[in-house]
mmCIF file with all atom_site columns, C-alpha atoms and ligand atoms in Angstrom:
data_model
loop_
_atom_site.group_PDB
_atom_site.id
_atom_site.type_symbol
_atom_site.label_atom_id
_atom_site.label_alt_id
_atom_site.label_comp_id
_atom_site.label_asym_id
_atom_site.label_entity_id
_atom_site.label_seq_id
_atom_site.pdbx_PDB_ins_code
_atom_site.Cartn_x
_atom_site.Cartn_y
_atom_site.Cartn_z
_atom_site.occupancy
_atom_site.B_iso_or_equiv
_atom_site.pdbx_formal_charge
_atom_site.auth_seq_id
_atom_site.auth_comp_id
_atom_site.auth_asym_id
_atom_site.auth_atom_id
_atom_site.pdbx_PDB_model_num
ATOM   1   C CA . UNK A 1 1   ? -20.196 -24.956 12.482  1.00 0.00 ? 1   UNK A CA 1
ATOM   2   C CA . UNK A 1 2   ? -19.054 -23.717 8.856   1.00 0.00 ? 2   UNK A CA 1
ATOM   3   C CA . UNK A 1 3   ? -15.689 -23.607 7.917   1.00 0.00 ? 3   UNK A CA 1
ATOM   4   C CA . UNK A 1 4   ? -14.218 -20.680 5.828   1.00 0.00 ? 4   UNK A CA 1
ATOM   5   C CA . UNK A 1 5   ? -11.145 -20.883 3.554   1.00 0.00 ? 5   UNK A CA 1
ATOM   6   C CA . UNK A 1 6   ? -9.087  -17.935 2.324   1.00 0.00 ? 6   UNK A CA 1
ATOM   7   C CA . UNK A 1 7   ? -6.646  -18.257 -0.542  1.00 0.00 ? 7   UNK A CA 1
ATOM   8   C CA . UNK A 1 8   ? -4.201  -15.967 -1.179  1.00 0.00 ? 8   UNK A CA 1
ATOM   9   C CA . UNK A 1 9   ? -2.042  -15.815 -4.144  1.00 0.00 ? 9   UNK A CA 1
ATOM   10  C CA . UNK A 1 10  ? 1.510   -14.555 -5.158  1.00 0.00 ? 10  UNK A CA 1
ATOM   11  C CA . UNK A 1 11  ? 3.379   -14.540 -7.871  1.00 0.00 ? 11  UNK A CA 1
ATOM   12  C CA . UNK A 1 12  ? 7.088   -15.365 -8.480  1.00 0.00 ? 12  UNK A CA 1
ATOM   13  C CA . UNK A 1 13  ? 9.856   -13.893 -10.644 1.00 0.00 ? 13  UNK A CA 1
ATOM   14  C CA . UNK A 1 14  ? 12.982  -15.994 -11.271 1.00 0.00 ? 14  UNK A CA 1
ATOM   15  C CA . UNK A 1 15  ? 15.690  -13.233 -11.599 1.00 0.00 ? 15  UNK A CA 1
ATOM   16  C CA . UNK A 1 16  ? 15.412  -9.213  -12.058 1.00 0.00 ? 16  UNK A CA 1
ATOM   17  C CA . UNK A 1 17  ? 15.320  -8.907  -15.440 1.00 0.00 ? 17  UNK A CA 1
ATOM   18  C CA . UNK A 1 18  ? 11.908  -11.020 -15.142 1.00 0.00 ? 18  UNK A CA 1
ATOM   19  C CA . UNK A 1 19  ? 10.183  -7.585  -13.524 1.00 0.00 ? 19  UNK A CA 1
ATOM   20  C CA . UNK A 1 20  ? 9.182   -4.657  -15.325 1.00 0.00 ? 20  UNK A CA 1
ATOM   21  C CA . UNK A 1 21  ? 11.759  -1.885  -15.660 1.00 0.00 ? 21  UNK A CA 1
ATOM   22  C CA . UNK A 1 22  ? 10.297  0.536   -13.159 1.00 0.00 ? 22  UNK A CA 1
ATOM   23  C CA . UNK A 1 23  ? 10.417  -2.514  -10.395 1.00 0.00 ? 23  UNK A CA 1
ATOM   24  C CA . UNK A 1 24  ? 13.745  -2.931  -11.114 1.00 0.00 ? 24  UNK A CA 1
ATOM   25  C CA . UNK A 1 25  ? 14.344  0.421   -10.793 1.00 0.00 ? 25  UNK A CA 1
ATOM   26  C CA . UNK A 1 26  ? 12.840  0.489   -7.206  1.00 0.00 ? 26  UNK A CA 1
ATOM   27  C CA . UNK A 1 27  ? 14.432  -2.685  -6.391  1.00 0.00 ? 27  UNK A CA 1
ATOM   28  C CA . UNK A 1 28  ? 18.012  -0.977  -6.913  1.00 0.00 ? 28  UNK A CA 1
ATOM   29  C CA . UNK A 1 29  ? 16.857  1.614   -4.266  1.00 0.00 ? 29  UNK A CA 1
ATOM   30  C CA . UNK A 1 30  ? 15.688  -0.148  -1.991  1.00 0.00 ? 30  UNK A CA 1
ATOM   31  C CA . UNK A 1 31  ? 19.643  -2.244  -2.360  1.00 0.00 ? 31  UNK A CA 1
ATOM   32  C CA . UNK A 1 32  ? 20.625  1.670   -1.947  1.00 0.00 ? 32  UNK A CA 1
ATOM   33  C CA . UNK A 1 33  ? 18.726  2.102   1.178   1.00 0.00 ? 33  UNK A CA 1
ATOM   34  C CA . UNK A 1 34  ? 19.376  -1.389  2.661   1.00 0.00 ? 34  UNK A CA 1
ATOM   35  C CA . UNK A 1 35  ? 22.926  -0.159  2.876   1.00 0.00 ? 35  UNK A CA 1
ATOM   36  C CA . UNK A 1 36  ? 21.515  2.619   4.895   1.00 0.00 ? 36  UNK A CA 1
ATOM   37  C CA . UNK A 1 37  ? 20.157  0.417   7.682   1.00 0.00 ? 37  UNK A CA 1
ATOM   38  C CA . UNK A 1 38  ? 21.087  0.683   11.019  1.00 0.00 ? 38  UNK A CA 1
ATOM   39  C CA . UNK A 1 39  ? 21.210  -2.834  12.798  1.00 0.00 ? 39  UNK A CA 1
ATOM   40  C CA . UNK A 1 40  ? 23.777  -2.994  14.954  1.00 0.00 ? 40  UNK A CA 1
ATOM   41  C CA . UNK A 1 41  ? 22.077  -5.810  16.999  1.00 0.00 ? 41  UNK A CA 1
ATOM   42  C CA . UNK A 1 42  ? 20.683  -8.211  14.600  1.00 0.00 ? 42  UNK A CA 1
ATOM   43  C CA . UNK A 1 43  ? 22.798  -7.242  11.384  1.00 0.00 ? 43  UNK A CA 1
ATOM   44  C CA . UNK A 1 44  ? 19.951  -8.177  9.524   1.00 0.00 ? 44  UNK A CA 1
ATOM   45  C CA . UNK A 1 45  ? 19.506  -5.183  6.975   1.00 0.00 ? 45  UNK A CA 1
ATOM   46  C CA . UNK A 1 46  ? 16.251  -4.565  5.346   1.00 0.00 ? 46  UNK A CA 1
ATOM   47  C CA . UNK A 1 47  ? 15.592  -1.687  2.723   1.00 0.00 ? 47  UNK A CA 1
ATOM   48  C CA . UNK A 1 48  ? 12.292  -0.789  1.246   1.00 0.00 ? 48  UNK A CA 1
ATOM   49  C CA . UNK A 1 49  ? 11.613  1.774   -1.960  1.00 0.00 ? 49  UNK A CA 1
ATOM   50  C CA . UNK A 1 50  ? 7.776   2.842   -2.634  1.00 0.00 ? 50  UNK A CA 1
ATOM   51  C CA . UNK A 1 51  ? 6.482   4.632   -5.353  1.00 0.00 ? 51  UNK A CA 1
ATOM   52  C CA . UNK A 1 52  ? 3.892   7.169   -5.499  1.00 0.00 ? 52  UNK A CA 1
ATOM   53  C CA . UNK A 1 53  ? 1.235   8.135   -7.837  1.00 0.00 ? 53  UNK A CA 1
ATOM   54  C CA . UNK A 1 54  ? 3.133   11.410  -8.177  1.00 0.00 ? 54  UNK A CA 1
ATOM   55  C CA . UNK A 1 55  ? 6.074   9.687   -9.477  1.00 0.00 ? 55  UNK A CA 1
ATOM   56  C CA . UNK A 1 56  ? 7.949   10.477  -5.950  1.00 0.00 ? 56  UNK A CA 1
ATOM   57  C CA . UNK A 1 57  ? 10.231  7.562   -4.254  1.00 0.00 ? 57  UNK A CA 1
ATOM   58  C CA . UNK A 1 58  ? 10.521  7.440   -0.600  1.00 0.00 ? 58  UNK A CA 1
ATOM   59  C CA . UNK A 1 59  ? 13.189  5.019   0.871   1.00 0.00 ? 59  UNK A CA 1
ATOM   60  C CA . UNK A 1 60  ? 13.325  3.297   4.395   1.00 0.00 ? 60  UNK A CA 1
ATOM   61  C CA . UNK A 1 61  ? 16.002  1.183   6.300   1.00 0.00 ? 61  UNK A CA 1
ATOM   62  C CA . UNK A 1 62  ? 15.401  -0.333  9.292   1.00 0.00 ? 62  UNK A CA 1
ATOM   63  C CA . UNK A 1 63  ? 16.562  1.383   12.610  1.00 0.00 ? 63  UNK A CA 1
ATOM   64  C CA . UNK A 1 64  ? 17.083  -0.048  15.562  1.00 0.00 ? 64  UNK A CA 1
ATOM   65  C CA . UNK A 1 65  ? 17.723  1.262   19.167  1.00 0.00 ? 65  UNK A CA 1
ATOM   66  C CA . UNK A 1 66  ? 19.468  -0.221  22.375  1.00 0.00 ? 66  UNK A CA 1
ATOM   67  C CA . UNK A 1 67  ? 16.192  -0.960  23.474  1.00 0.00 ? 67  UNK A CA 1
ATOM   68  C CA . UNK A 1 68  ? 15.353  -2.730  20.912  1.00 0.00 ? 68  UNK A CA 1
ATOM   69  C CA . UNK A 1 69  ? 11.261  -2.778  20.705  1.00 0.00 ? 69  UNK A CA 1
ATOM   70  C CA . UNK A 1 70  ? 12.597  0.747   19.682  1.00 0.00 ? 70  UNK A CA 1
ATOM   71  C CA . UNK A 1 71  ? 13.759  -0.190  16.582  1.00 0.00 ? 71  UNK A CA 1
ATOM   72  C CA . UNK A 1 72  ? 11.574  0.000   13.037  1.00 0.00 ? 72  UNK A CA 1
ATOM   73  C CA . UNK A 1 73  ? 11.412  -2.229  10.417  1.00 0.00 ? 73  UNK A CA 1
ATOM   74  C CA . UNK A 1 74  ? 12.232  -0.835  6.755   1.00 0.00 ? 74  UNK A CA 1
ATOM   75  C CA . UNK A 1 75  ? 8.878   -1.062  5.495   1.00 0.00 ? 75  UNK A CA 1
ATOM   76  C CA . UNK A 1 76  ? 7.278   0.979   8.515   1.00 0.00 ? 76  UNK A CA 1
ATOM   77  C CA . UNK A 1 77  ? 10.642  3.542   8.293   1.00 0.00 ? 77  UNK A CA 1
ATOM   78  C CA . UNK A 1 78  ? 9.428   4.145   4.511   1.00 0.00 ? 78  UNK A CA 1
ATOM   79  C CA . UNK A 1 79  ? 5.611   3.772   4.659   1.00 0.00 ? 79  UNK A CA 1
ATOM   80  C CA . UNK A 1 80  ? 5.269   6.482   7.470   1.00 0.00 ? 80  UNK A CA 1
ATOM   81  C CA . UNK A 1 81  ? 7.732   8.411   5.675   1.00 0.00 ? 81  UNK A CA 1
ATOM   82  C CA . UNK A 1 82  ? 5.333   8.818   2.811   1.00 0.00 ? 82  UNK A CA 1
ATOM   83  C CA . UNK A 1 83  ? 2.116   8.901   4.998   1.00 0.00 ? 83  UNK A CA 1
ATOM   84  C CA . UNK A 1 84  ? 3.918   12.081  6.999   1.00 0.00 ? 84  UNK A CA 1
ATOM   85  C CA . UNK A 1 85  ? 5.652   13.236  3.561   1.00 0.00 ? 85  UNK A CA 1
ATOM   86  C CA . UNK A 1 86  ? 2.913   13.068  1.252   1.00 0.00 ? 86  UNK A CA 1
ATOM   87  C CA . UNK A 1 87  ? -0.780  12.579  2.829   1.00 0.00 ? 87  UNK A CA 1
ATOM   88  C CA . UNK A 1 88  ? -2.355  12.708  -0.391  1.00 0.00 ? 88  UNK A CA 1
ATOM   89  C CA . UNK A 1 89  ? -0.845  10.825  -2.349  1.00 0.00 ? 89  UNK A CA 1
ATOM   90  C CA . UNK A 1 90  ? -1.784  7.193   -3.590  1.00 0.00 ? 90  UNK A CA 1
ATOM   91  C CA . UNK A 1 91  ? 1.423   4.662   -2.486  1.00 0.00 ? 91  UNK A CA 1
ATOM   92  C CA . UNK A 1 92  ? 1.470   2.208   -5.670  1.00 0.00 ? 92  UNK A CA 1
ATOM   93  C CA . UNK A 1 93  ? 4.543   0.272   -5.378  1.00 0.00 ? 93  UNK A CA 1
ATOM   94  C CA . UNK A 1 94  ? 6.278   -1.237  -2.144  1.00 0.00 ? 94  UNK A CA 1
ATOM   95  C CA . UNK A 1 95  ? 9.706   -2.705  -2.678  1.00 0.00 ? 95  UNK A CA 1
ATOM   96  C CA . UNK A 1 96  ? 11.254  -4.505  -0.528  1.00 0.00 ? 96  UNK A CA 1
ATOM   97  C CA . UNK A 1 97  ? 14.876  -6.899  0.017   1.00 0.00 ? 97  UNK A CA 1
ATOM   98  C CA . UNK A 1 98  ? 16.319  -8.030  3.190   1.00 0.00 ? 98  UNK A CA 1
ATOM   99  C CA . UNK A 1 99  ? 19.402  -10.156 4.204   1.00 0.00 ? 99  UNK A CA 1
ATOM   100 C CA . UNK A 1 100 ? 21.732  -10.589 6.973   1.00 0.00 ? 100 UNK A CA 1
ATOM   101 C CA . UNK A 1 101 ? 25.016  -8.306  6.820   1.00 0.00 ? 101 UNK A CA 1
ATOM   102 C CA . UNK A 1 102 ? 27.418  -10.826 6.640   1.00 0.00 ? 102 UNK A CA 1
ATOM   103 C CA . UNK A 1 103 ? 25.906  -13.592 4.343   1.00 0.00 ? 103 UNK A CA 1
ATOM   104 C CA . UNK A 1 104 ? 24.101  -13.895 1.022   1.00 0.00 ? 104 UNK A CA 1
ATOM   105 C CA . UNK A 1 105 ? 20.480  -15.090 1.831   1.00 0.00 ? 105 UNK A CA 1
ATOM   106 C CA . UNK A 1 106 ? 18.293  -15.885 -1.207  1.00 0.00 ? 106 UNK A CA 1
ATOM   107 C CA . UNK A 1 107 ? 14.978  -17.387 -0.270  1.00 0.00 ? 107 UNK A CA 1
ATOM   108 C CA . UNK A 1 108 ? 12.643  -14.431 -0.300  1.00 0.00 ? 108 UNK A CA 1
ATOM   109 C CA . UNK A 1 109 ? 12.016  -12.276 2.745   1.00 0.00 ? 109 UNK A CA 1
ATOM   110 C CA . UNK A 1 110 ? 8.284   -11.456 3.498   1.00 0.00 ? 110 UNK A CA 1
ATOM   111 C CA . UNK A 1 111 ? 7.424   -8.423  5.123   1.00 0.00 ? 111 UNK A CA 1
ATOM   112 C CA . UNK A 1 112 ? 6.476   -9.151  9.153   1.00 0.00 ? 112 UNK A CA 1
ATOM   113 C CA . UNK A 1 113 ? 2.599   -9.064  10.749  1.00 0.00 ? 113 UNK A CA 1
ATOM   114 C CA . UNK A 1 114 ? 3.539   -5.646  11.911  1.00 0.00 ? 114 UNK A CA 1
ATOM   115 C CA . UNK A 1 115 ? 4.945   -3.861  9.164   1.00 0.00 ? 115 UNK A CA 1
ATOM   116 C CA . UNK A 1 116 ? 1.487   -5.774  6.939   1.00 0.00 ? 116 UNK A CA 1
ATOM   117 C CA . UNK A 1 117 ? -0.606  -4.129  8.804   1.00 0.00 ? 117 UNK A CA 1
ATOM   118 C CA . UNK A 1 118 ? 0.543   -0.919  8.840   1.00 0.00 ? 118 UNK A CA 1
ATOM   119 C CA . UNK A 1 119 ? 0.723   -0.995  4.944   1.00 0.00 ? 119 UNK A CA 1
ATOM   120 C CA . UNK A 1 120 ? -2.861  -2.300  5.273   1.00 0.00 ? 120 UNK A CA 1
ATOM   121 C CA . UNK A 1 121 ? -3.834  0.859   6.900   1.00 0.00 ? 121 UNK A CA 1
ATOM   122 C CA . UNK A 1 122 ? -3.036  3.053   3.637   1.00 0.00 ? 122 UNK A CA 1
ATOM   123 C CA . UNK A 1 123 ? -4.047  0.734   1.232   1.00 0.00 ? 123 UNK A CA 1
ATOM   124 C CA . UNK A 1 124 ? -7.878  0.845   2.885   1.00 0.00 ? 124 UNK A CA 1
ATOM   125 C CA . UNK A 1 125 ? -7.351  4.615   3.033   1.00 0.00 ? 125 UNK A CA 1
ATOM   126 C CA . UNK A 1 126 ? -6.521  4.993   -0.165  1.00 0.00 ? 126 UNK A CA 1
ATOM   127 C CA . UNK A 1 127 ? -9.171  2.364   -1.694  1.00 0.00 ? 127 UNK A CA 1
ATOM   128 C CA . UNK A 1 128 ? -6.737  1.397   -3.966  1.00 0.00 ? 128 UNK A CA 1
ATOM   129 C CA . UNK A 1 129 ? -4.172  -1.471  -4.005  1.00 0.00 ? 129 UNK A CA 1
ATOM   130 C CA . UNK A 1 130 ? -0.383  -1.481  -3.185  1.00 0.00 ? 130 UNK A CA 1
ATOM   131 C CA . UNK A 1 131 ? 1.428   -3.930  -4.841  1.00 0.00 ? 131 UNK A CA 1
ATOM   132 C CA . UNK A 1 132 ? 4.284   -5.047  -3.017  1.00 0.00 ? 132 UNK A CA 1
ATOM   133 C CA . UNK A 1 133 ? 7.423   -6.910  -4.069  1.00 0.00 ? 133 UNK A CA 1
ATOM   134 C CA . UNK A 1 134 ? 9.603   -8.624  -2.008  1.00 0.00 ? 134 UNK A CA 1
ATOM   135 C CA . UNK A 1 135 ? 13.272  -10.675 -2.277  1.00 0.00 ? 135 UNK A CA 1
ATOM   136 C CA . UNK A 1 136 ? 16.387  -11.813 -0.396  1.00 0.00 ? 136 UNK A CA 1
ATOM   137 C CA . UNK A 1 137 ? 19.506  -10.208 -1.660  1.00 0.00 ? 137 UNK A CA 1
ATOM   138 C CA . UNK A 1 138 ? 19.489  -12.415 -4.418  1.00 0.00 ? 138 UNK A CA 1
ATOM   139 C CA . UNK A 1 139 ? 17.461  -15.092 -5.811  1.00 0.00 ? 139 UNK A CA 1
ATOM   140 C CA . UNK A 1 140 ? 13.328  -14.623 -6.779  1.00 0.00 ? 140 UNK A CA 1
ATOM   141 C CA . UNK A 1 141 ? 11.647  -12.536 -6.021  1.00 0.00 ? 141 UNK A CA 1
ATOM   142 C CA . UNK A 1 142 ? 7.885   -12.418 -4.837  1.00 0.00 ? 142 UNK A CA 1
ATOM   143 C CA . UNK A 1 143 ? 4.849   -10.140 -5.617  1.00 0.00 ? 143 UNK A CA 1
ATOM   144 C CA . UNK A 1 144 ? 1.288   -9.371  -4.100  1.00 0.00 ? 144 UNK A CA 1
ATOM   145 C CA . UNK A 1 145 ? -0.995  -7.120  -6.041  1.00 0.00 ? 145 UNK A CA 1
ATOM   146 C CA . UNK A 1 146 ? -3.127  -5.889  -2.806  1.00 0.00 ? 146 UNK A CA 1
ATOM   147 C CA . UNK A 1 147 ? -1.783  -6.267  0.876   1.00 0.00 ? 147 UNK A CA 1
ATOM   148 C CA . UNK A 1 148 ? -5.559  -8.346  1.286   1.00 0.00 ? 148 UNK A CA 1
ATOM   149 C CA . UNK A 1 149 ? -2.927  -11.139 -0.182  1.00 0.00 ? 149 UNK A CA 1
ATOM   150 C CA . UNK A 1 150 ? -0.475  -10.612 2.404   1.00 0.00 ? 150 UNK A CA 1
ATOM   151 C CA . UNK A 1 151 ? -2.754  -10.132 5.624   1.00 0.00 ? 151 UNK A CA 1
ATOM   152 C CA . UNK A 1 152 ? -6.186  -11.816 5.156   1.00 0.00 ? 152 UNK A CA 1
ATOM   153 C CA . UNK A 1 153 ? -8.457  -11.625 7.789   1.00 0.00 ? 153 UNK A CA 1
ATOM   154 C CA . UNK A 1 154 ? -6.755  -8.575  8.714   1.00 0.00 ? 154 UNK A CA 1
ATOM   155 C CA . UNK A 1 155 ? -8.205  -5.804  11.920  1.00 0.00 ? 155 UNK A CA 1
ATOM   156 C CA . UNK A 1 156 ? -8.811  -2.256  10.344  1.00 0.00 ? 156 UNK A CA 1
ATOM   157 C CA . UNK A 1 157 ? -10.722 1.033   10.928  1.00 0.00 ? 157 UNK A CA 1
ATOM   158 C CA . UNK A 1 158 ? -14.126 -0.445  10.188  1.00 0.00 ? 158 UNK A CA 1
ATOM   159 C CA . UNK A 1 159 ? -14.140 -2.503  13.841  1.00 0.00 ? 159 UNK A CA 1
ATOM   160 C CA . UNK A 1 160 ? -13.544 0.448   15.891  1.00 0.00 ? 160 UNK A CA 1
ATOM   161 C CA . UNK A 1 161 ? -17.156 1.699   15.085  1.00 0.00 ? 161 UNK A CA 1
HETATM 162 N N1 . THU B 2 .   ? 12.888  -6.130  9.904   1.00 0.00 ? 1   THU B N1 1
HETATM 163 C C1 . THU B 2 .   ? 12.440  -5.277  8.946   1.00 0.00 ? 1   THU B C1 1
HETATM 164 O O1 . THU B 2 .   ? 13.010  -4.200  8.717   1.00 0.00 ? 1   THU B O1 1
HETATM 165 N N2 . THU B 2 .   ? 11.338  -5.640  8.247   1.00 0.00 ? 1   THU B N2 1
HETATM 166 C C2 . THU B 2 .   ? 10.644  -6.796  8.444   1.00 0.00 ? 1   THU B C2 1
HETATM 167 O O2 . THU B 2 .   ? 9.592   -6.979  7.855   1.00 0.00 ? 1   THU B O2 1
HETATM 168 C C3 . THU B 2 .   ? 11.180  -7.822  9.338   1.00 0.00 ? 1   THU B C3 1
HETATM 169 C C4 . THU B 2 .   ? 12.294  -7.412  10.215  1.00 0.00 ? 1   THU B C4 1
HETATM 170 C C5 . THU B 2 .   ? 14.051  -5.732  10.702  1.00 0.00 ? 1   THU B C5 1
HETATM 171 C C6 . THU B 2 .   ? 13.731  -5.455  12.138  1.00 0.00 ? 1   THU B C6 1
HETATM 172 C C7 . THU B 2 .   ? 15.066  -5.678  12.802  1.00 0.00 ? 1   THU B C7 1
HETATM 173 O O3 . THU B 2 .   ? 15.833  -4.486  12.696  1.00 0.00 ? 1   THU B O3 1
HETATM 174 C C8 . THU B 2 .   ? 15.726  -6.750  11.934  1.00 0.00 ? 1   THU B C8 1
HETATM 175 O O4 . THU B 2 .   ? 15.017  -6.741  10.701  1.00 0.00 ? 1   THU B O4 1
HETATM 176 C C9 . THU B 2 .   ? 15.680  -8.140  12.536  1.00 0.00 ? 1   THU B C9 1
HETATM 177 O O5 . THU B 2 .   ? 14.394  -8.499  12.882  1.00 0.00 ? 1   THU B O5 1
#
């Protein structure tokens, strides 16, 4: 038997003004599309902004549905957005803050196993890393520079061979 260790590492930002301007930028939309969400059942509303290598910003919210395995988190919304939007183009940046509707929340919100995967999926396509940032409404906020941080040991393309 030989045990195996991964360590994954993330940084964190006190406040805003800590991250560089463009982040900040994205942050604000991704605030923008947050307000956008629809969650009528959990009132939880999540907003994501990603940048492309072509300077383009697609925005997601999540969306739910009655039946409610239905529903897509913010981070899928916006990722598939820009996989059906712009196949070609490298995704750089993933933004990300989430918080329920009727509360401030403040410790940082991670992105689920789901919605890490499916970024996982592009950044292997793409052979280059997405950094992705992530907060509460307020408070620090969190950064990975590769989504290998976020989802080690994680199933892709290469299995299915
Ligand atoms: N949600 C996201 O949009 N992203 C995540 O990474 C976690 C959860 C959404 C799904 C659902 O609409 C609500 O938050 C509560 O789970």
């Amino acid at each position: 038997m030989k045990k195996q260790k991964i360590i994954t590492e993330f940084e964190v930002y006190e406040e805003l003004s800590d991250l560089p301007e463009y982040v900040q930028h994205l942050m604000l939309q991704a605030k923008e599309a947050r307000e956008k969400a629809y969650a009528p059942y959990s009132n939880f509303l999540v907003g994501a902004a990603i940048l492309l290598a072509n300077d383009e910003v697609v925005t997601g919210s999540n969306q739910e549905n009655s039946s409610y395995p239905s529903g897509l988190c913010a981070e899928r919304t916006a990722i598939y957005a820009a996989g059906a939007n712009y196949p070609n183009i490298a995704i750089k940046t993933v933004v990300i803050t989430a918080g329920p509707r009727n509360s401030i929340n403040t410790i940082p919100v991670p992105p689920c196993g789901a919605c890490r995967q499916a970024m996982a999926e592009y950044e292997q396509k793409q052979s280059e890393p997405i950094e992705v940032y992530f907060m509460a409404q307020e408070g620090k906020i969190c950064k990975v520079n590769s989504l290998l941080e976020l989802l080690p040991l994680a199933f892709d393309k290469d299995f299915l061979k």
